[in-house]
Short mmCIF file of C-alpha atoms in Angstrom, two decimals:
data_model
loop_
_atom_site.label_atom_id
_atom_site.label_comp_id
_atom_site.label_asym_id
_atom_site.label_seq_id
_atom_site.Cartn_x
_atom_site.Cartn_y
_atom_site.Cartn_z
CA UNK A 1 58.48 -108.21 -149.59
CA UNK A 2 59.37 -107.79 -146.30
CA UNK A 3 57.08 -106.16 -143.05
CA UNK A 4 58.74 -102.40 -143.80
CA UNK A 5 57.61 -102.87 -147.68
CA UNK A 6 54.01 -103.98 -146.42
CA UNK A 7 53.84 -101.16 -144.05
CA UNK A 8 54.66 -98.59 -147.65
CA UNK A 9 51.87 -100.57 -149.30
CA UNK A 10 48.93 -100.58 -146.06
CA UNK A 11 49.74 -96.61 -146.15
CA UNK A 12 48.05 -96.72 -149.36
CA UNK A 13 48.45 -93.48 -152.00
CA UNK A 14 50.55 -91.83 -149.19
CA UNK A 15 52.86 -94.97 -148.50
CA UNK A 16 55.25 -95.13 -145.45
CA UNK A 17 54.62 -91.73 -144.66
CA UNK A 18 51.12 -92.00 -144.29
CA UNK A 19 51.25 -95.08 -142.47
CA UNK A 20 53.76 -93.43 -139.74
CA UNK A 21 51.30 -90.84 -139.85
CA UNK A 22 48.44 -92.21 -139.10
CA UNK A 23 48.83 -95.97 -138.42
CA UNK A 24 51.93 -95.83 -136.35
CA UNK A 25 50.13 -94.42 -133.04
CA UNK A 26 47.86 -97.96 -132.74
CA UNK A 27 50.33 -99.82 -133.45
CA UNK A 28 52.43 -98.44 -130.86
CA UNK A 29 49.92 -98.72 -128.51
CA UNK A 30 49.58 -102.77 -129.56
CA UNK A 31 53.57 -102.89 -128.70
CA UNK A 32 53.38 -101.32 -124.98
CA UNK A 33 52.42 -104.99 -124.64
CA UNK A 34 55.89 -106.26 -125.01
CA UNK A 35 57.36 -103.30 -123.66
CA UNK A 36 57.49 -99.38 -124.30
CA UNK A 37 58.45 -98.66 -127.52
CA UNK A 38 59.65 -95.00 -128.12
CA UNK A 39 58.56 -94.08 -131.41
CA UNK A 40 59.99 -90.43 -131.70
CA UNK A 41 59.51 -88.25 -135.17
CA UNK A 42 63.71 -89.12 -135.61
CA UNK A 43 62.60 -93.26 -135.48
CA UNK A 44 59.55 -92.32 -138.36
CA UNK A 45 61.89 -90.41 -140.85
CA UNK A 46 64.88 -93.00 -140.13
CA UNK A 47 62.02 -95.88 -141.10
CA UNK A 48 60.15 -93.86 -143.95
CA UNK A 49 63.83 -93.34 -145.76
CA UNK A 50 64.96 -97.13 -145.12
CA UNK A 51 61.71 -97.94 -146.74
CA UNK A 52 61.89 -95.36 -149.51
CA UNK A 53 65.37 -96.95 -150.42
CA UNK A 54 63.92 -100.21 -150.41
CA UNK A 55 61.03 -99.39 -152.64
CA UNK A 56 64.21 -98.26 -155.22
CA UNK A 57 61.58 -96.12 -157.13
CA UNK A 58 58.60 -97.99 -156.93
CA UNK A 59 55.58 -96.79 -156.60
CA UNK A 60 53.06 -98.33 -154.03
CA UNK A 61 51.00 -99.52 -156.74
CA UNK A 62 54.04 -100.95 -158.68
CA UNK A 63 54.55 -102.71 -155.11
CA UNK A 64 51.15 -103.88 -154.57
CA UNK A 65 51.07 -105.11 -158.37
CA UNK A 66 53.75 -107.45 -157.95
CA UNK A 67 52.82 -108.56 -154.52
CA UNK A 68 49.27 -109.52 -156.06
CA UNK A 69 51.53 -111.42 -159.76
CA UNK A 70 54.02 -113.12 -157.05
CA UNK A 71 50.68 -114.23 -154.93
CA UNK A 72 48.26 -115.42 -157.45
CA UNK A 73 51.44 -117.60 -159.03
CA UNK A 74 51.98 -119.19 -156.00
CA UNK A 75 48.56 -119.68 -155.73
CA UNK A 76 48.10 -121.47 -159.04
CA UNK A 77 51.28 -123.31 -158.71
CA UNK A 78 49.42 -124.92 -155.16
CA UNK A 79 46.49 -125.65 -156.97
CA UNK A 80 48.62 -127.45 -159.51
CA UNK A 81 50.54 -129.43 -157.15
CA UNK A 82 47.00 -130.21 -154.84
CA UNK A 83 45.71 -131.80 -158.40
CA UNK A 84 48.47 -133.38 -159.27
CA UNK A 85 48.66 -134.73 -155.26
CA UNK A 86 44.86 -136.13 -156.06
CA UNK A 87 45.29 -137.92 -159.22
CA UNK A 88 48.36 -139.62 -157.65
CA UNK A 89 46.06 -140.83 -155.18
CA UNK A 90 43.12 -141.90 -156.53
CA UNK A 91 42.99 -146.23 -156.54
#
């Protein structure tokens, strides 16, 4: 899942278009750092239907749901590899 996908999902029930909404300002402000980014209402509705498209149908909680399956996996396959990494090692 890529940073536009995460931004659908940190809107929460509203998705991307409570996120532009309402998280977009700060984070705009946190970019003037690098430069000074001109976030116009066109640039929002350009990113919430690139997103939307992306998403294919799925709702935020279908998107946070797998996030959270693909996420635990990995982190049981690391634990399974750590273990496996120890009793390699042990004299």
């Amino acid at each position: 899942m890529g940073p536009s996908l995460q931004w659908h999902v940190g809107g929460g029930q509203g998705g991307i278009q409570h996120y532009m909404e309402h998280l977009m300002g700060p984070l705009t402000g946190l970019m003037k750092g690098i430069g000074d980014p001109d976030v116009t209402p066109e640039l929002k509705q350009t990113i919430i239907d690139g997103v939307l498209q992306e998403a294919g149908g799925r709702s935020v909680e279908q998107l946070a749901q797998d996030e959270n399956e693909v996420l635990v996996a990995l982190l049981k396959l690391r634990a399974k590899y750590t273990e496996a990494a120890k009793l390699t090692n042990v004299s």
